[in-house]
Tab-separated table of C-alpha atoms in Angstrom:
chain	number	residue	atom	x	y	z
A	1	MET	CA	307.930	91.244	-94.961
A	2	GLN	CA	306.046	89.082	-92.264
A	3	ALA	CA	307.428	87.619	-89.247
A	4	LYS	CA	306.526	83.886	-89.312
A	5	SER	CA	304.681	82.421	-86.377
A	6	ASN	CA	307.683	80.449	-84.654
A	7	HIS	CA	308.741	78.408	-81.687
A	8	VAL	CA	311.625	80.578	-80.642
A	9	PRO	CA	312.619	82.708	-77.801
A	10	GLU	CA	310.662	86.002	-77.403
A	11	THR	CA	313.766	88.101	-77.842
A	12	ILE	CA	314.885	86.555	-81.070
A	13	LYS	CA	312.632	86.084	-84.026
A	14	VAL	CA	312.993	84.244	-87.195
A	15	GLN	CA	311.902	86.349	-90.339
A	16	SER	CA	311.493	85.840	-94.015
A	17	ASP	CA	312.992	88.737	-96.113
A	18	ASN	CA	312.868	88.524	-99.718
A	19	GLY	CA	312.985	84.673	-99.877
A	20	SER	CA	315.883	84.529	-97.360
A	21	LEU	CA	316.052	83.863	-93.730
A	22	ARG	CA	317.160	86.493	-90.992
A	23	LEU	CA	317.366	86.845	-87.210
A	24	GLN	CA	315.548	89.951	-85.576
A	25	PHE	CA	317.134	90.796	-82.278
A	26	SER	CA	314.842	92.464	-79.601
A	27	THR	CA	315.678	96.140	-78.619
A	28	LYS	CA	316.725	94.953	-75.432
A	29	TYR	CA	319.926	93.678	-77.376
A	30	ASN	CA	320.323	97.328	-78.920
A	31	PRO	CA	323.414	98.381	-76.561
A	32	ILE	CA	325.190	95.348	-77.775
A	33	PHE	CA	324.982	96.112	-81.271
A	34	GLY	CA	326.074	99.933	-81.220
A	35	GLY	CA	322.676	101.050	-80.113
A	36	LYS	CA	320.824	99.788	-83.231
A	37	ARG	CA	318.277	97.349	-83.476
A	38	LYS	CA	320.262	93.959	-84.934
A	39	HIS	CA	319.169	92.133	-88.138
A	40	GLN	CA	321.205	89.238	-88.956
A	41	GLY	CA	321.269	87.497	-92.222
A	42	LEU	CA	321.565	83.503	-92.283
A	43	ALA	CA	322.178	83.209	-96.064
A	44	MET	CA	319.502	80.600	-96.086
A	45	LYS	CA	316.570	80.347	-98.444
A	46	ASP	CA	313.109	80.498	-96.762
A	47	THR	CA	312.460	76.699	-96.734
A	48	PRO	CA	310.981	74.301	-94.291
A	49	GLU	CA	313.962	72.617	-93.564
A	50	ASN	CA	316.147	75.923	-93.176
A	51	PHE	CA	313.428	77.566	-91.111
A	52	GLN	CA	313.910	74.940	-88.499
A	53	LYS	CA	317.739	75.286	-88.635
A	54	ALA	CA	317.307	78.796	-87.991
A	55	ILE	CA	315.238	78.368	-85.094
A	56	ALA	CA	317.934	75.905	-83.450
A	57	ILE	CA	320.540	78.858	-84.123
A	58	ALA	CA	318.056	81.275	-82.587
A	59	TRP	CA	317.901	79.183	-79.405
A	60	ARG	CA	321.639	78.923	-79.080
A	61	ILE	CA	322.181	82.438	-79.505
A	62	GLU	CA	319.152	83.180	-76.888
A	63	GLU	CA	320.867	80.673	-74.338
A	64	ASP	CA	323.996	82.582	-74.481
A	65	LEU	CA	322.762	86.125	-74.274
A	66	GLN	CA	320.566	85.240	-71.351
A	67	HIS	CA	323.356	83.470	-69.198
A	68	SER	CA	325.061	85.353	-66.546
A	69	ASP	CA	328.323	84.901	-68.080
A	70	TRP	CA	326.990	85.946	-71.661
A	71	GLN	CA	329.960	88.415	-72.333
A	72	LYS	CA	332.260	85.266	-72.571
A	73	LEU	CA	329.724	83.042	-74.203
A	74	PHE	CA	328.190	85.219	-76.848
A	75	ASP	CA	330.162	85.248	-80.263
A	76	PRO	CA	329.330	88.645	-81.927
A	77	THR	CA	330.890	87.117	-85.104
A	78	PHE	CA	328.269	84.428	-85.144
A	79	ALA	CA	330.902	81.885	-86.347
A	80	LYS	CA	330.268	79.976	-83.045
A	81	TYR	CA	326.611	79.439	-84.318
A	82	GLY	CA	327.529	78.284	-87.616
A	83	LEU	CA	327.128	81.364	-89.502
A	84	LYS	CA	329.737	83.137	-91.924
A	85	THR	CA	329.691	86.873	-91.702
A	86	LYS	CA	331.968	89.673	-93.015
A	87	TYR	CA	332.984	90.199	-89.452
A	88	ALA	CA	334.399	86.631	-88.843
A	89	ALA	CA	337.654	87.250	-89.827
A	90	GLU	CA	338.253	90.728	-88.015
A	91	LEU	CA	337.060	89.386	-84.387
A	92	LYS	CA	338.074	86.507	-82.083
A	93	LEU	CA	335.881	84.561	-79.809
A	94	ALA	CA	336.057	85.659	-76.339
A	95	THR	CA	336.383	81.993	-75.372
A	96	PRO	CA	337.335	78.809	-77.334
A	97	ILE	CA	334.114	76.769	-78.354
A	98	PRO	CA	333.939	73.531	-76.245
A	99	ASP	CA	333.522	70.537	-77.571
A	100	PRO	CA	330.158	68.457	-77.027
A	101	GLY	CA	330.501	66.184	-74.348
A	102	PRO	CA	329.781	62.594	-74.353
A	103	GLU	CA	326.405	61.507	-76.022
A	104	MET	CA	323.493	61.592	-73.282
A	105	THR	CA	320.916	59.296	-73.239
A	106	VAL	CA	317.152	60.185	-73.977
A	107	GLY	CA	315.955	60.124	-70.353
A	108	THR	CA	318.904	62.870	-69.514
A	109	MET	CA	317.772	64.723	-72.171
A	110	TRP	CA	314.053	64.657	-71.273
A	111	GLU	CA	314.582	65.573	-67.615
A	112	ASP	CA	316.889	68.579	-68.734
A	113	TYR	CA	314.032	69.683	-71.053
A	114	LEU	CA	311.406	69.290	-68.564
A	115	ILE	CA	313.156	71.726	-66.175
A	116	TRP	CA	313.161	74.300	-69.202
A	117	LYS	CA	309.547	73.635	-70.152
A	118	GLN	CA	307.846	73.760	-66.868
A	119	PRO	CA	307.869	77.761	-66.470
A	120	GLN	CA	306.211	77.853	-70.044
A	121	LEU	CA	303.238	75.536	-69.378
A	122	GLN	CA	300.251	75.997	-66.958
A	123	PRO	CA	300.759	73.699	-63.877
A	124	THR	CA	298.040	71.137	-64.721
A	125	THR	CA	299.363	70.931	-68.270
A	126	PHE	CA	302.815	70.098	-67.273
A	127	GLU	CA	302.094	67.692	-64.537
A	128	ASN	CA	299.339	65.918	-66.312
A	129	ASN	CA	300.908	65.401	-69.792
A	130	PHE	CA	304.686	66.087	-69.640
A	131	LEU	CA	305.476	64.807	-66.118
A	132	LYS	CA	303.379	62.063	-66.455
A	133	THR	CA	301.660	60.852	-69.509
A	134	TYR	CA	304.767	61.607	-71.887
A	135	THR	CA	307.255	60.784	-69.372
A	136	ASN	CA	305.690	57.450	-68.789
A	137	ILE	CA	305.854	56.637	-72.471
A	138	VAL	CA	309.393	57.504	-72.959
A	139	LYS	CA	310.207	55.263	-70.056
A	140	GLY	CA	307.753	52.399	-71.697
A	141	PHE	CA	305.637	52.191	-68.619
A	142	LYS	CA	302.332	50.820	-68.700
A	143	TRP	CA	299.476	51.340	-66.257
A	144	ASN	CA	297.929	48.111	-64.566
A	145	ASN	CA	294.583	48.723	-63.705
A	146	LYS	CA	294.353	45.498	-61.405
A	147	GLN	CA	297.297	46.175	-59.498
A	148	GLN	CA	296.912	49.883	-59.502
A	149	THR	CA	300.673	50.469	-60.476
A	150	PHE	CA	302.800	51.146	-63.396
A	151	SER	CA	304.662	48.279	-65.029
A	152	GLU	CA	307.676	48.152	-67.457
A	153	THR	CA	307.500	46.948	-71.339
A	154	GLN	CA	309.902	46.431	-73.654
A	155	TYR	CA	309.271	49.684	-75.407
A	156	SER	CA	311.468	51.911	-73.296
A	157	ILE	CA	313.739	54.380	-74.756
A	158	TRP	CA	314.707	56.118	-71.486
A	159	ASP	CA	318.272	54.867	-71.273
A	160	MET	CA	318.908	54.829	-75.093
A	161	PRO	CA	321.759	56.840	-76.329
A	162	ILE	CA	320.036	59.582	-78.637
A	163	SER	CA	321.558	58.455	-81.679
A	164	HIS	CA	320.252	54.794	-80.933
A	165	ALA	CA	316.716	55.937	-80.058
A	166	GLU	CA	314.149	54.660	-82.405
A	167	SER	CA	310.408	56.545	-83.062
A	168	GLU	CA	309.236	53.132	-83.956
A	169	THR	CA	309.891	51.629	-80.466
A	170	LEU	CA	307.961	54.238	-78.765
A	171	LEU	CA	305.149	53.756	-81.429
A	172	LYS	CA	304.582	50.145	-80.471
A	173	SER	CA	303.723	51.064	-76.931
A	174	ASP	CA	300.122	50.345	-75.747
A	175	ARG	CA	299.093	54.002	-75.732
A	176	SER	CA	296.864	56.129	-77.887
A	177	LEU	CA	297.961	57.281	-81.308
A	178	VAL	CA	297.793	61.068	-80.327
A	179	GLN	CA	299.394	60.678	-77.059
A	180	LYS	CA	302.379	58.796	-78.924
A	181	LYS	CA	302.405	61.726	-81.258
A	182	ALA	CA	302.209	64.356	-78.884
A	183	THR	CA	305.350	62.784	-77.049
A	184	LEU	CA	307.542	62.529	-80.016
A	185	VAL	CA	306.703	66.314	-80.854
A	186	ALA	CA	308.020	66.843	-77.168
A	187	LEU	CA	311.071	64.871	-77.759
A	188	SER	CA	311.786	66.556	-81.083
A	189	GLU	CA	311.570	70.116	-79.406
A	190	ALA	CA	314.031	68.760	-76.680
A	191	PHE	CA	316.683	67.556	-79.443
A	192	ILE	CA	316.173	70.782	-81.167
A	193	ARG	CA	317.057	72.543	-77.957
A	194	LEU	CA	320.010	70.077	-77.496
A	195	GLN	CA	321.373	71.161	-80.695
A	196	SER	CA	321.251	74.641	-80.172
A	197	LEU	CA	323.150	74.405	-76.867
A	198	GLY	CA	325.862	72.629	-78.780
A	199	LYS	CA	325.304	69.381	-76.610
A	200	THR	CA	324.957	66.848	-79.637
A	201	LYS	CA	326.854	66.483	-82.832
A	202	LEU	CA	323.782	64.497	-84.523
A	203	ALA	CA	322.331	66.548	-87.338
A	204	VAL	CA	319.340	64.429	-87.893
A	205	ASN	CA	316.689	64.528	-85.447
A	206	PRO	CA	315.734	61.137	-84.455
A	207	PHE	CA	312.055	61.873	-83.127
A	208	VAL	CA	310.843	63.211	-86.590
A	209	ILE	CA	308.110	60.472	-87.986
A	210	VAL	CA	308.811	59.959	-91.684
A	211	GLY	CA	305.547	58.694	-93.319
A	212	GLY	CA	302.258	58.068	-91.678
A	213	VAL	CA	301.494	55.898	-88.754
A	214	THR	CA	298.363	54.221	-87.794
A	215	GLU	CA	296.596	53.413	-84.499
A	216	ASN	CA	296.095	49.656	-83.845
A	217	LYS	CA	293.609	49.405	-80.927
A	218	THR	CA	290.465	48.084	-80.245
A	219	ASN	CA	287.982	50.509	-79.256
A	220	LYS	CA	285.412	50.396	-76.515
A	221	TYR	CA	282.599	51.372	-78.402
A	222	LYS	CA	281.889	50.788	-82.087
A	223	PRO	CA	280.592	53.281	-84.863
A	224	THR	CA	277.279	53.169	-85.694
A	225	VAL	CA	276.571	52.379	-89.430
A	226	ASN	CA	273.729	54.162	-91.081
A	227	ASP	CA	271.247	53.079	-93.625
A	228	ASP	CA	272.966	54.583	-96.745
A	229	GLY	CA	276.279	52.683	-95.342
A	230	SER	CA	277.821	55.899	-93.869
A	231	THR	CA	279.587	55.613	-90.319
A	232	ASP	CA	278.316	57.760	-87.477
A	233	LEU	CA	281.785	59.382	-86.311
A	234	ARG	CA	280.652	60.864	-83.132
A	235	TRP	CA	281.691	57.644	-81.345
A	236	TRP	CA	285.100	57.134	-79.545
A	237	ASP	CA	286.739	55.654	-82.570
A	238	SER	CA	289.805	57.832	-83.019
A	239	VAL	CA	289.581	60.294	-80.002
A	240	ASP	CA	292.204	60.287	-77.349
A	241	LYS	CA	290.283	60.570	-73.900
A	242	GLU	CA	293.157	61.890	-71.961
A	243	THR	CA	295.247	64.688	-73.783
A	244	ASP	CA	293.374	67.956	-73.919
A	245	SER	CA	290.459	66.018	-75.516
A	246	GLU	CA	287.932	68.823	-74.239
A	247	GLU	CA	289.344	71.369	-76.833
A	248	ARG	CA	290.288	68.842	-79.640
A	249	ASP	CA	287.054	66.929	-79.924
A	250	ARG	CA	284.147	68.949	-80.791
A	251	ARG	CA	281.479	66.590	-81.534
A	252	ALA	CA	278.279	67.240	-80.058
A	253	PHE	CA	274.741	66.011	-79.238
A	254	VAL	CA	271.819	66.967	-80.948
A	255	ARG	CA	269.229	69.270	-79.310
A	256	ASP	CA	266.667	66.153	-78.713
A	257	GLU	CA	269.695	64.275	-77.473
A	258	ARG	CA	270.823	66.971	-75.234
A	259	ASP	CA	267.050	66.901	-73.516
A	260	THR	CA	266.988	63.162	-73.371
A	261	ILE	CA	270.115	63.051	-71.189
A	262	ILE	CA	269.085	65.869	-69.104
A	263	ASN	CA	265.822	64.205	-67.928
A	264	ALA	CA	267.568	60.996	-67.601
A	265	PHE	CA	269.713	62.387	-64.906
A	266	TYR	CA	266.696	64.178	-62.868
A	267	GLU	CA	264.648	61.115	-63.053
A	268	HIS	CA	267.152	58.506	-62.425
A	269	LYS	CA	266.361	55.775	-59.807
A	270	ASN	CA	269.757	56.274	-57.963
A	271	ALA	CA	270.524	59.305	-56.026
A	272	ALA	CA	274.328	60.366	-57.414
A	273	PRO	CA	272.837	60.924	-61.020
A	274	ARG	CA	269.864	63.344	-59.764
A	275	LEU	CA	272.389	65.081	-57.596
A	276	LEU	CA	274.890	65.622	-60.702
A	277	ALA	CA	271.623	66.541	-62.846
A	278	PRO	CA	271.866	70.213	-62.079
A	279	LEU	CA	275.584	70.255	-63.267
A	280	VAL	CA	274.849	68.768	-66.394
A	281	GLU	CA	272.005	70.906	-67.272
A	282	PHE	CA	274.043	73.859	-66.511
A	283	ARG	CA	277.263	72.823	-68.568
A	284	PHE	CA	274.581	72.182	-71.516
A	285	LEU	CA	273.085	75.626	-70.966
A	286	THR	CA	276.361	77.647	-70.645
A	287	GLY	CA	279.218	75.748	-72.361
A	288	CYS	CA	281.641	76.460	-69.857
A	289	ARG	CA	284.420	74.137	-69.449
A	290	SER	CA	284.390	71.357	-66.497
A	291	GLY	CA	286.533	72.886	-64.323
A	292	GLU	CA	284.770	76.436	-64.228
A	293	ALA	CA	281.662	74.664	-63.360
A	294	PHE	CA	283.445	72.595	-60.388
A	295	ALA	CA	284.587	76.289	-59.082
A	296	LEU	CA	281.608	78.206	-59.588
A	297	GLU	CA	280.303	80.007	-56.466
A	298	TRP	CA	277.083	81.890	-55.981
A	299	LYS	CA	278.985	84.924	-55.776
A	300	ASP	CA	280.025	84.523	-59.448
A	301	VAL	CA	276.241	84.540	-60.420
A	302	PHE	CA	274.507	87.855	-60.877
A	303	LEU	CA	270.734	87.497	-60.917
A	304	GLY	CA	268.892	90.721	-60.724
A	305	ARG	CA	268.135	93.727	-62.783
A	306	ASN	CA	270.782	95.004	-64.849
A	307	LYS	CA	272.808	92.414	-63.492
A	308	ASP	CA	272.210	89.224	-65.041
A	309	TYR	CA	275.743	87.476	-65.816
A	310	ILE	CA	278.002	84.884	-64.754
A	311	ARG	CA	281.522	85.618	-63.914
A	312	PHE	CA	284.060	82.659	-64.793
A	313	SER	CA	287.093	83.622	-63.037
A	314	LYS	CA	288.586	80.191	-61.810
A	315	SER	CA	288.782	76.502	-62.527
A	316	TYR	CA	289.103	73.690	-60.298
A	317	ASN	CA	291.325	70.789	-60.862
A	318	GLY	CA	290.791	67.551	-59.401
A	319	ARG	CA	294.046	66.046	-59.860
A	320	CYS	CA	296.081	68.708	-58.392
A	321	LYS	CA	292.880	69.458	-55.917
A	322	ASN	CA	293.282	73.235	-56.182
A	323	MET	CA	291.654	76.389	-57.802
A	324	GLN	CA	293.500	77.787	-60.817
A	325	VAL	CA	292.851	80.618	-63.322
A	326	PRO	CA	290.776	79.386	-66.197
A	327	LYS	CA	292.348	77.707	-69.460
A	328	THR	CA	292.726	80.990	-71.155
A	329	GLY	CA	293.883	83.093	-68.164
A	330	GLU	CA	291.319	85.664	-68.564
A	331	THR	CA	287.987	86.224	-66.722
A	332	ARG	CA	285.042	85.812	-68.850
A	333	ILE	CA	281.391	87.426	-68.511
A	334	PHE	CA	278.626	85.082	-69.608
A	335	LYS	CA	275.184	87.037	-70.266
A	336	ILE	CA	272.216	85.336	-68.731
A	337	TYR	CA	269.528	84.297	-71.084
A	338	PRO	CA	265.792	83.729	-69.924
A	339	LYS	CA	266.275	79.539	-69.935
A	340	LEU	CA	269.349	79.991	-67.983
A	341	SER	CA	267.860	82.519	-65.611
A	342	GLU	CA	264.961	80.170	-64.927
A	343	PHE	CA	267.379	77.411	-64.280
A	344	LEU	CA	269.426	79.254	-61.849
A	345	ASN	CA	266.512	80.692	-59.693
A	346	ARG	CA	265.225	77.112	-59.490
A	347	ILE	CA	268.476	75.705	-58.217
A	348	LYS	CA	269.404	78.513	-55.787
A	349	PRO	CA	269.088	77.555	-52.283
A	350	ALA	CA	267.229	80.241	-50.110
A	351	ASP	CA	270.167	80.217	-47.601
A	352	ALA	CA	273.057	80.400	-50.119
A	353	LYS	CA	276.093	82.194	-49.127
A	354	PRO	CA	278.239	84.049	-51.699
A	355	THR	CA	281.143	81.763	-51.358
A	356	ASP	CA	279.092	78.435	-51.323
A	357	LEU	CA	279.839	76.254	-54.377
A	358	VAL	CA	276.918	76.350	-56.818
A	359	PHE	CA	277.680	72.427	-57.621
A	360	VAL	CA	278.578	69.879	-54.557
A	361	LYS	CA	278.479	66.487	-53.988
A	362	LEU	CA	276.654	65.028	-51.081
A	363	ASN	CA	279.923	65.410	-48.971
A	364	GLY	CA	279.744	69.108	-49.762
A	365	ARG	CA	282.826	69.064	-51.703
A	366	SER	CA	283.513	70.146	-55.217
A	367	TRP	CA	282.692	67.738	-58.116
A	368	ASP	CA	285.526	66.626	-60.310
A	369	ASN	CA	286.150	64.888	-63.455
A	370	ASN	CA	286.761	61.657	-61.811
A	371	SER	CA	283.638	61.605	-59.926
A	372	VAL	CA	281.483	62.729	-62.820
A	373	LYS	CA	282.807	60.148	-64.792
A	374	ASP	CA	281.647	57.506	-62.414
A	375	VAL	CA	278.309	58.743	-62.949
A	376	TRP	CA	278.435	59.877	-66.672
A	377	ASN	CA	279.801	56.612	-68.538
A	378	GLY	CA	280.468	54.157	-65.657
A	379	LYS	CA	282.816	53.202	-62.973
A	380	SER	CA	286.166	51.157	-63.555
A	381	SER	CA	284.082	48.405	-61.323
A	382	GLY	CA	281.849	47.814	-64.309
A	383	SER	CA	278.865	49.314	-63.301
A	384	GLY	CA	277.020	51.317	-66.022
A	385	GLY	CA	276.680	54.934	-66.581
A	386	VAL	CA	273.886	57.116	-67.331
A	387	VAL	CA	274.871	58.307	-70.848
A	388	THR	CA	276.610	55.044	-71.595
A	389	GLN	CA	273.013	52.998	-70.910
A	390	LEU	CA	271.157	55.532	-72.901
A	391	ALA	CA	273.545	54.832	-75.942
A	392	ALA	CA	273.019	51.115	-75.104
A	393	ASP	CA	269.232	51.396	-75.296
A	394	GLY	CA	268.974	53.346	-78.400
A	395	LEU	CA	267.498	56.418	-76.566
A	396	ILE	CA	270.488	58.730	-78.119
A	397	ASN	CA	272.477	58.113	-81.281
A	398	GLY	CA	275.694	57.424	-79.566
A	399	TYR	CA	278.009	57.903	-76.743
A	400	LEU	CA	280.098	60.886	-76.183
A	401	PRO	CA	281.923	62.053	-73.000
A	402	PHE	CA	281.030	64.775	-70.524
A	403	TYR	CA	282.997	67.611	-72.182
A	404	SER	CA	280.535	67.214	-75.259
A	405	CYS	CA	278.194	69.513	-73.178
A	406	ARG	CA	280.599	72.624	-74.137
A	407	HIS	CA	280.519	71.681	-77.615
A	408	THR	CA	276.753	70.837	-77.996
A	409	PHE	CA	276.017	74.411	-76.258
A	410	ILE	CA	278.461	76.343	-78.964
A	411	THR	CA	277.026	74.028	-81.837
A	412	LEU	CA	273.371	74.570	-80.945
A	413	MET	CA	273.801	78.144	-80.521
A	414	ALA	CA	275.980	78.950	-84.008
A	415	HIS	CA	273.387	77.197	-85.849
A	416	SER	CA	270.462	79.054	-84.163
A	417	GLY	CA	271.914	82.277	-85.494
A	418	ALA	CA	273.449	83.640	-81.975
A	419	ASP	CA	275.927	86.715	-82.379
A	420	LEU	CA	279.281	84.912	-83.169
A	421	LEU	CA	281.394	87.513	-81.287
A	422	LEU	CA	279.118	87.250	-78.084
A	423	LEU	CA	279.221	83.453	-78.239
A	424	ALA	CA	283.008	83.544	-78.886
A	425	THR	CA	283.699	85.778	-76.071
A	426	ALA	CA	281.284	83.944	-73.472
A	427	CYS	CA	282.677	80.506	-74.195
A	428	GLY	CA	286.370	81.741	-74.280
A	429	ASN	CA	287.072	81.186	-78.009
A	430	SER	CA	287.411	82.863	-81.216
A	431	ILE	CA	285.041	83.423	-84.031
A	432	GLU	CA	287.495	81.844	-86.582
A	433	VAL	CA	287.319	78.658	-84.033
A	434	ILE	CA	283.534	78.606	-84.040
A	435	GLN	CA	283.380	78.949	-87.819
A	436	ARG	CA	285.924	76.323	-88.602
A	437	HIS	CA	284.880	73.696	-85.925
A	438	TYR	CA	281.348	74.164	-85.062
A	439	LEU	CA	279.541	75.760	-88.218
A	440	GLY	CA	279.642	72.927	-90.499
A	441	VAL	CA	277.874	72.216	-93.553
A	442	ASP	CA	274.032	71.728	-92.773
A	443	THR	CA	272.809	69.217	-95.335
A	444	THR	CA	269.223	70.082	-94.815
A	445	ALA	CA	269.795	73.685	-95.957
A	446	ASN	CA	268.912	75.073	-99.261
A	447	PHE	CA	269.574	78.545	-101.248
A	448	PRO	CA	266.900	80.976	-101.165
A	449	ASN	CA	264.624	81.647	-103.999
A	450	ILE	CA	266.305	85.050	-105.253
């Protein structure tokens, strides 16, 4: 018997047992069940649909057991949760089951969901994705660049009763397909939670997309058509640029393109690209995440005999303007290799203090994604960026965003025969991720003549 990977509270797990579903309660609940660990059969076959129902049941039980008044709320017969057990006829509920109140609106459900969801997420993920992007999509808001404010559209589902909410309305909004799908996934989770709390009589989840949906959007960059008629998919043709793009989009530059980009920054006629050049080269040489490079101090760089490594222990977030733990929540040690050692010795000032940032702007402050974006791919005012111009001039095969520095490093190292465990540990990935996403088929490779 294997416990399924599921999205339920930590103290109650949904499991498959000989083709049927059951709940397994944490040992913390042993005193409630006579000192023994409780397993509760659900009389449901193990199917995807039933598994979702089981999750909803687990959530509802968890809410009762975690409540300060749990002795009145929790029903040991499980009849309150829609289960028929052999104990149901013998025991009475401690309190009558309240009828669900009036149907709430999508906005009310969403606000309640955000309160519950916030402690489960990194602060930046919650603020940038849930509190801003997803909330604005539910409200039907659209950002007006000219007026620098949000404007209302006809695609809001915020004030709709949940039973009248239509996913199709949300999907018509002027947002990327990835963002709209992510919003619907969050709304679906909010609805399942609502069911588990007994706050809705609806049996059908209105936020589940039936069938496929497609993106109707004009792209800033068009894909390159090769001589054989194939398309160069390394362009921004289907990639959302705001929601966790750095980890989802793993396209990379080839080695010659990487070197062309680095040289273009160092040799640029303007001061800003030349100032950014060391940061660009560093990311190409380490594959670190952008926030980790922004936060790096010289005390984290150990150059010397038996101490050649970099310590990535924090990340700078430009939106929140604060230092945070890295994305994985763990400190990583990156072993310095000769080319990286030469680079670090070249850029380190003679009077560098341990707490000095390694990469700073002219004003002495840390770089952030917005300031890098202005130089990398151009300002919103229309002036071109370094990499955008290289692509337009045909000096590189196509445009990729700043976070592709990370994937370029991992791809080049993986294909050069680097130890995958060392690479995964240094970059905060897993061997499985590197094998699946970075070690694609090499069309120039041949079998050895054995």
